Amino acid sequence: MNSFANTLAQLKKAAELIKLNPNIYEILKSPQRILQFSIPVKMDDGKWKVFEGYRVQYNNARGPFKGGIRYHPQADLNEVKALAALMTWKCAVVNVPLGGGKGGIKVDPKLLSSGELERLTRGYVRAIKDFIGPEKDIPAPDVNTNPMIMGWMADEYSQLVGHPVPGVVTGKPLSLGGSQGREAATGQGAFYLLQELAKKLKLNPKKTTLIIQGFGNVGYHFAQLAFKEGYKIIAVADSKGSIYDKRHKGMDPKNIRHTKQSRGLIDGCYCVGTVCDCKNYKRVTTKQLLELPCDILVPAALENQITRANAGKIKAKVVLELANGPVTTEADEKLNKKRITVVPDILANAGGVAVSYFEWLQNLQNSYWSEQEVNKKLAEIMVKSFHEVWQQKEKHNTDLRTAAYAVALSRVTEVMQAKGIG
Ligand code: GLU
């Protein structure tokens, strides 16, 4: 099943459960606007290359379209549509007044020089300039995009309209109107959720093992906070390799990140307290890593990692989805049958967009908050949303994903009906 079909299957399940108004359901099955375009870029060797770009504006009933832009060789329209739909539900679950959108460029940014990356980024903004803006659509970082790229985007847009518009993009560097706490926000938000979940499931952090697949911005910050709280991180994977602490003592994410930064690999890096190759690590493939016994499995990389093929072999008690769409619909059913608690992406990773919302607010007010203020407000949002979703789960006797969709859909419906739709 492809990514968009997956998202529609989840939507259908929740729509049936809450008896969603059929007219609203009909509208929510399609994006409002799809932009697909070519971006010609002059490469360093003087030749021109053309890259494919996308921006999908899924739904803006609750506010301007909002969502990241990913740079990935496998990015395509189907994936971007799915991710744009997820952003719509995500913003509604955490009740920020924004709609959903997503963008992408089919490119491996690791193969570009910094100059080429900048020209590509500025070309992307020129292609969509009439469709974005603080009141229309506000891009942000996603897979392989970062504050530097967001800074170029904000600058290009500002130059095009002739005055500074920091609120056109979130996830910017602090010097260009970024928010304190935005970089760590997705991991931080997920950590607040984990603490609530631990209370519900009566987990003792010191006796709880964690496996993290994906060690980028999201996976790292989450791992670091969980480690500080005493959780045992027993295995970590990035796109190039993985590491498993077979003694289950727990690994310090800082050491792993240090090795990744200095050697470009995490594989084989870990020895308690130091960073070196040693006899206590075990090399495992990403596939094996997902199937290792643990309490909490955290997919924090790309979509479609847990599928019909491996869902039956997952031994975790909880799957915390920090990636978008890491579990397919068929896999989800299998995990539910096995009574594995799946905390869905639209709740678990919503901390990123919540702090993007704060960043946008700060830009509009031209007044900036401290990191403590940001994190306090983020904690309030995540804790409240968790309990609202949990309540729906109990009410409908369903899984957390369907419960999260139920919360999101009723909020989107309320606004659409107030506008006379449905
Ligand atoms: N790319 C992130 C996500 O998938 C953040 C989006 C945003 O901040 O707008 O939630």
CSV table of N, CA and C in Angstrom, one decimal, residues 35-132:
chain,number,residue,atom,x,y,z
A,35,LEU,N,1.1,21.6,-5.9
A,35,LEU,CA,2.0,22.4,-6.8
A,35,LEU,C,3.2,21.4,-7.1
A,36,GLN,N,3.4,21.3,-8.4
A,36,GLN,CA,4.5,20.4,-8.8
A,36,GLN,C,5.3,21.2,-9.9
A,37,PHE,N,6.6,21.3,-9.7
A,37,PHE,CA,7.4,22.2,-10.6
A,37,PHE,C,8.8,21.7,-10.7
A,38,SER,N,9.5,22.3,-11.7
A,38,SER,CA,10.9,22.1,-12.0
A,38,SER,C,11.7,23.2,-11.4
A,39,ILE,N,12.9,22.8,-10.9
A,39,ILE,CA,13.8,23.9,-10.3
A,39,ILE,C,15.1,23.7,-11.1
A,40,PRO,N,15.4,24.6,-12.0
A,40,PRO,CA,16.7,24.5,-12.7
A,40,PRO,C,17.8,25.1,-11.8
A,41,VAL,N,18.9,24.4,-11.7
A,41,VAL,CA,20.0,24.9,-10.8
A,41,VAL,C,21.3,24.9,-11.6
A,42,LYS,N,22.0,26.0,-11.5
A,42,LYS,CA,23.4,26.0,-12.1
A,42,LYS,C,24.3,25.3,-11.1
A,43,MET,N,24.9,24.2,-11.5
A,43,MET,CA,25.8,23.4,-10.7
A,43,MET,C,27.2,24.1,-10.7
A,44,ASP,N,28.1,23.6,-9.7
A,44,ASP,CA,29.4,24.2,-9.6
A,44,ASP,C,30.2,24.1,-10.9
A,45,ASP,N,30.0,23.0,-11.6
A,45,ASP,CA,30.8,22.7,-12.8
A,45,ASP,C,30.3,23.5,-14.0
A,46,GLY,N,29.3,24.3,-13.8
A,46,GLY,CA,28.8,25.2,-14.9
A,46,GLY,C,27.6,24.6,-15.7
A,47,LYS,N,27.3,23.2,-15.4
A,47,LYS,CA,26.2,22.6,-16.1
A,47,LYS,C,24.9,22.9,-15.3
A,48,TRP,N,23.8,22.9,-16.0
A,48,TRP,CA,22.5,23.1,-15.3
A,48,TRP,C,21.8,21.7,-15.1
A,49,LYS,N,21.2,21.6,-13.9
A,49,LYS,CA,20.5,20.4,-13.6
A,49,LYS,C,19.0,20.8,-13.2
A,50,VAL,N,18.1,19.9,-13.5
A,50,VAL,CA,16.7,20.3,-13.1
A,50,VAL,C,16.2,19.3,-12.0
A,51,PHE,N,15.7,19.9,-10.9
A,51,PHE,CA,15.2,19.1,-9.8
A,51,PHE,C,13.7,19.2,-9.8
A,52,GLU,N,13.0,18.1,-9.3
A,52,GLU,CA,11.6,18.2,-9.2
A,52,GLU,C,11.2,18.6,-7.8
A,53,GLY,N,10.3,19.6,-7.7
A,53,GLY,CA,9.8,20.1,-6.4
A,53,GLY,C,8.3,19.9,-6.3
A,54,TYR,N,7.9,19.9,-5.0
A,54,TYR,CA,6.4,19.7,-4.7
A,54,TYR,C,6.0,20.5,-3.5
A,55,ARG,N,4.8,21.1,-3.5
A,55,ARG,CA,4.2,21.6,-2.3
A,55,ARG,C,2.8,21.2,-2.3
A,56,VAL,N,2.3,20.4,-1.3
A,56,VAL,CA,0.9,20.0,-1.3
A,56,VAL,C,0.3,20.8,-0.1
A,57,GLN,N,-0.8,21.5,-0.5
A,57,GLN,CA,-1.6,22.3,0.5
A,57,GLN,C,-2.8,21.5,0.8
A,58,TYR,N,-2.8,20.7,1.9
A,58,TYR,CA,-3.9,19.7,2.1
A,58,TYR,C,-5.2,20.3,2.5
A,59,ASN,N,-5.1,21.1,3.6
A,59,ASN,CA,-6.4,21.6,4.1
A,59,ASN,C,-6.1,22.8,5.0
A,60,ASN,N,-6.8,23.9,4.8
A,60,ASN,CA,-6.6,25.1,5.6
A,60,ASN,C,-7.8,25.6,6.4
A,61,ALA,N,-8.7,24.6,6.7
A,61,ALA,CA,-9.9,25.0,7.4
A,61,ALA,C,-9.6,25.7,8.7
A,62,ARG,N,-8.5,25.2,9.4
A,62,ARG,CA,-8.3,25.7,10.8
A,62,ARG,C,-7.2,26.8,10.8
A,63,GLY,N,-6.6,27.1,9.6
A,63,GLY,CA,-5.6,28.2,9.6
A,63,GLY,C,-4.7,28.0,8.4
A,64,PRO,N,-3.7,28.8,8.3
A,64,PRO,CA,-2.8,28.7,7.2
A,64,PRO,C,-2.2,27.3,7.1
A,65,PHE,N,-1.9,26.9,5.9
A,65,PHE,CA,-1.2,25.5,5.7
A,65,PHE,C,0.1,25.6,6.4
A,66,LYS,N,0.5,24.4,7.0
A,66,LYS,CA,1.7,24.4,7.8
A,66,LYS,C,2.4,23.0,7.6
A,67,GLY,N,3.7,23.0,7.4
A,67,GLY,CA,4.4,21.7,7.3
A,67,GLY,C,5.7,21.9,6.7
A,68,GLY,N,6.5,20.9,6.9
A,68,GLY,CA,7.9,20.9,6.5
A,68,GLY,C,8.2,20.7,5.0
A,69,ILE,N,9.5,20.8,4.7
A,69,ILE,CA,9.9,20.5,3.3
A,69,ILE,C,11.1,19.5,3.5
A,70,ARG,N,10.9,18.4,2.8
A,70,ARG,CA,12.0,17.4,2.9
A,70,ARG,C,12.8,17.3,1.6
A,71,TYR,N,14.1,17.1,1.7
A,71,TYR,CA,15.0,16.9,0.6
A,71,TYR,C,15.4,15.4,0.6
A,72,HIS,N,14.9,14.7,-0.3
A,72,HIS,CA,15.2,13.2,-0.3
A,72,HIS,C,15.2,12.6,-1.7
A,73,PRO,N,16.1,11.7,-2.0
A,73,PRO,CA,16.0,11.1,-3.4
A,73,PRO,C,14.7,10.4,-3.7
A,74,GLN,N,14.1,9.9,-2.6
A,74,GLN,CA,12.8,9.2,-2.8
A,74,GLN,C,11.6,10.0,-2.7
A,75,ALA,N,11.8,11.3,-2.4
A,75,ALA,CA,10.6,12.2,-2.3
A,75,ALA,C,9.7,12.1,-3.6
A,76,ASP,N,8.4,12.0,-3.4
A,76,ASP,CA,7.6,12.0,-4.6
A,76,ASP,C,6.2,12.6,-4.2
A,77,LEU,N,5.4,12.8,-5.2
A,77,LEU,CA,4.1,13.4,-4.9
A,77,LEU,C,3.2,12.6,-4.0
A,78,ASN,N,3.2,11.3,-4.1
A,78,ASN,CA,2.4,10.5,-3.3
A,78,ASN,C,2.8,10.6,-1.8
A,79,GLU,N,4.1,10.6,-1.6
A,79,GLU,CA,4.6,10.7,-0.2
A,79,GLU,C,4.2,12.1,0.3
A,80,VAL,N,4.5,13.1,-0.4
A,80,VAL,CA,4.2,14.5,0.0
A,80,VAL,C,2.7,14.7,0.3
A,81,LYS,N,1.9,14.1,-0.5
A,81,LYS,CA,0.4,14.2,-0.2
A,81,LYS,C,0.1,13.6,1.1
A,82,ALA,N,0.7,12.4,1.4
A,82,ALA,CA,0.4,11.7,2.6
A,82,ALA,C,0.9,12.5,3.8
A,83,LEU,N,2.1,13.1,3.7
A,83,LEU,CA,2.6,13.9,4.8
A,83,LEU,C,1.9,15.2,5.0
A,84,ALA,N,1.3,15.7,3.9
A,84,ALA,CA,0.5,16.9,4.0
A,84,ALA,C,-0.8,16.7,4.8
A,85,ALA,N,-1.4,15.5,4.5
A,85,ALA,CA,-2.6,15.1,5.2
A,85,ALA,C,-2.3,14.9,6.7
A,86,LEU,N,-1.2,14.2,7.0
A,86,LEU,CA,-0.8,14.0,8.4
A,86,LEU,C,-0.6,15.3,9.1
A,87,MET,N,-0.1,16.3,8.4
A,87,MET,CA,0.1,17.7,9.1
A,87,MET,C,-1.3,18.3,9.5
A,88,THR,N,-2.3,18.0,8.6
A,88,THR,CA,-3.6,18.6,8.9
A,88,THR,C,-4.1,18.0,10.2
A,89,TRP,N,-4.0,16.7,10.3
A,89,TRP,CA,-4.5,16.0,11.6
A,89,TRP,C,-3.6,16.4,12.8
A,90,LYS,N,-2.3,16.5,12.5
A,90,LYS,CA,-1.4,16.7,13.6
A,90,LYS,C,-1.7,18.1,14.3
A,91,CYS,N,-1.8,19.1,13.4
A,91,CYS,CA,-2.1,20.5,14.0
A,91,CYS,C,-3.4,20.5,14.7
A,92,ALA,N,-4.4,19.7,14.3
A,92,ALA,CA,-5.7,19.6,14.9
A,92,ALA,C,-5.6,18.8,16.2
A,93,VAL,N,-4.8,17.8,16.3
A,93,VAL,CA,-4.7,17.0,17.5
A,93,VAL,C,-4.2,17.8,18.6
A,94,VAL,N,-3.1,18.7,18.3
A,94,VAL,CA,-2.6,19.5,19.4
A,94,VAL,C,-3.2,20.9,19.5
A,95,ASN,N,-4.3,21.0,18.7
A,95,ASN,CA,-5.1,22.2,18.7
A,95,ASN,C,-4.4,23.5,18.5
A,96,VAL,N,-3.5,23.5,17.5
A,96,VAL,CA,-2.9,24.8,17.1
A,96,VAL,C,-3.6,25.2,15.9
A,97,PRO,N,-3.9,26.6,15.8
A,97,PRO,CA,-4.8,27.0,14.7
A,97,PRO,C,-4.2,27.1,13.3
A,98,LEU,N,-3.8,26.0,12.8
A,98,LEU,CA,-3.1,25.9,11.5
A,98,LEU,C,-3.6,24.7,10.8
A,99,GLY,N,-3.5,24.8,9.4
A,99,GLY,CA,-3.9,23.7,8.6
A,99,GLY,C,-2.7,22.8,8.3
A,100,GLY,N,-2.8,22.0,7.2
A,100,GLY,CA,-1.7,21.0,6.9
A,100,GLY,C,-1.2,21.2,5.5
A,101,GLY,N,0.1,21.1,5.4
A,101,GLY,CA,0.8,21.1,4.1
A,101,GLY,C,2.1,20.4,4.2
A,102,LYS,N,2.7,20.1,3.0
A,102,LYS,CA,4.1,19.5,3.1
A,102,LYS,C,4.7,19.8,1.7
A,103,GLY,N,6.1,19.8,1.8
A,103,GLY,CA,6.8,20.0,0.5
A,103,GLY,C,7.9,19.1,0.4
A,104,GLY,N,8.5,19.0,-0.8
A,104,GLY,CA,9.7,18.1,-1.0
A,104,GLY,C,10.4,18.5,-2.2
A,105,ILE,N,11.7,18.1,-2.3
A,105,ILE,CA,12.5,18.1,-3.5
A,105,ILE,C,13.1,16.7,-3.6
A,106,LYS,N,13.0,16.2,-4.8
A,106,LYS,CA,13.6,14.9,-5.1
A,106,LYS,C,15.1,15.2,-5.3
A,107,VAL,N,15.9,15.0,-4.3
A,107,VAL,CA,17.4,15.3,-4.4
A,107,VAL,C,18.1,14.6,-3.2
A,108,ASP,N,19.3,14.2,-3.4
A,108,ASP,CA,20.1,13.8,-2.3
A,108,ASP,C,21.0,14.9,-1.9
A,109,PRO,N,20.7,15.7,-0.9
A,109,PRO,CA,21.4,16.9,-0.6
A,109,PRO,C,22.8,16.7,-0.2
A,110,LYS,N,23.1,15.4,0.2
A,110,LYS,CA,24.5,15.1,0.6
A,110,LYS,C,25.5,15.2,-0.6
A,111,LEU,N,24.9,15.1,-1.8
A,111,LEU,CA,25.7,15.1,-3.0
A,111,LEU,C,25.9,16.6,-3.6
A,112,LEU,N,25.3,17.5,-2.9
A,112,LEU,CA,25.4,18.9,-3.4
A,112,LEU,C,26.4,19.7,-2.6
A,113,SER,N,27.0,20.7,-3.2
A,113,SER,CA,27.9,21.6,-2.4
A,113,SER,C,27.0,22.6,-1.7
A,114,SER,N,27.5,23.4,-0.8
A,114,SER,CA,26.7,24.3,-0.1
A,114,SER,C,26.1,25.3,-1.0
A,115,GLY,N,26.9,25.8,-2.0
A,115,GLY,CA,26.4,26.8,-3.0
A,115,GLY,C,25.2,26.2,-3.8
A,116,GLU,N,25.4,24.9,-4.2
A,116,GLU,CA,24.3,24.3,-5.0
A,116,GLU,C,23.0,24.1,-4.2
A,117,LEU,N,23.2,23.8,-2.9
A,117,LEU,CA,22.1,23.6,-2.0
A,117,LEU,C,21.3,24.9,-1.8
A,118,GLU,N,22.1,26.0,-1.7
A,118,GLU,CA,21.5,27.3,-1.5
A,118,GLU,C,20.7,27.7,-2.8
A,119,ARG,N,21.3,27.5,-4.0
A,119,ARG,CA,20.6,27.9,-5.2
A,119,ARG,C,19.4,27.1,-5.4
A,120,LEU,N,19.4,25.8,-5.1
A,120,LEU,CA,18.3,24.9,-5.2
A,120,LEU,C,17.1,25.4,-4.2
A,121,THR,N,17.5,25.8,-3.0
A,121,THR,CA,16.6,26.2,-2.0
A,121,THR,C,15.9,27.5,-2.4
A,122,ARG,N,16.7,28.5,-2.9
A,122,ARG,CA,16.2,29.7,-3.4
A,122,ARG,C,15.2,29.5,-4.6
A,123,GLY,N,15.6,28.6,-5.5
A,123,GLY,CA,14.8,28.3,-6.6
A,123,GLY,C,13.4,27.7,-6.2
A,124,TYR,N,13.5,26.9,-5.2
A,124,TYR,CA,12.2,26.3,-4.7
A,124,TYR,C,11.3,27.4,-4.2
A,125,VAL,N,11.8,28.4,-3.4
A,125,VAL,CA,11.0,29.5,-2.9
A,125,VAL,C,10.4,30.3,-4.1
A,126,ARG,N,11.3,30.6,-5.1
A,126,ARG,CA,10.8,31.4,-6.2
A,126,ARG,C,9.6,30.7,-6.9
A,127,ALA,N,9.7,29.3,-6.9
A,127,ALA,CA,8.6,28.6,-7.6
A,127,ALA,C,7.3,28.6,-6.9
A,128,ILE,N,7.3,28.8,-5.5
A,128,ILE,CA,6.0,28.8,-4.8
A,128,ILE,C,5.7,30.1,-4.1
A,129,LYS,N,6.4,31.1,-4.5
A,129,LYS,CA,6.3,32.4,-3.7
A,129,LYS,C,4.9,33.0,-3.7
A,130,ASP,N,4.1,32.8,-4.7
A,130,ASP,CA,2.8,33.3,-4.7
A,130,ASP,C,1.8,32.6,-3.8
A,131,PHE,N,2.2,31.4,-3.4
A,131,PHE,CA,1.3,30.5,-2.6
A,131,PHE,C,1.7,30.4,-1.1
A,132,ILE,N,2.8,31.0,-0.8
A,132,ILE,CA,3.2,31.0,0.6
A,132,ILE,C,3.2,32.3,1.3
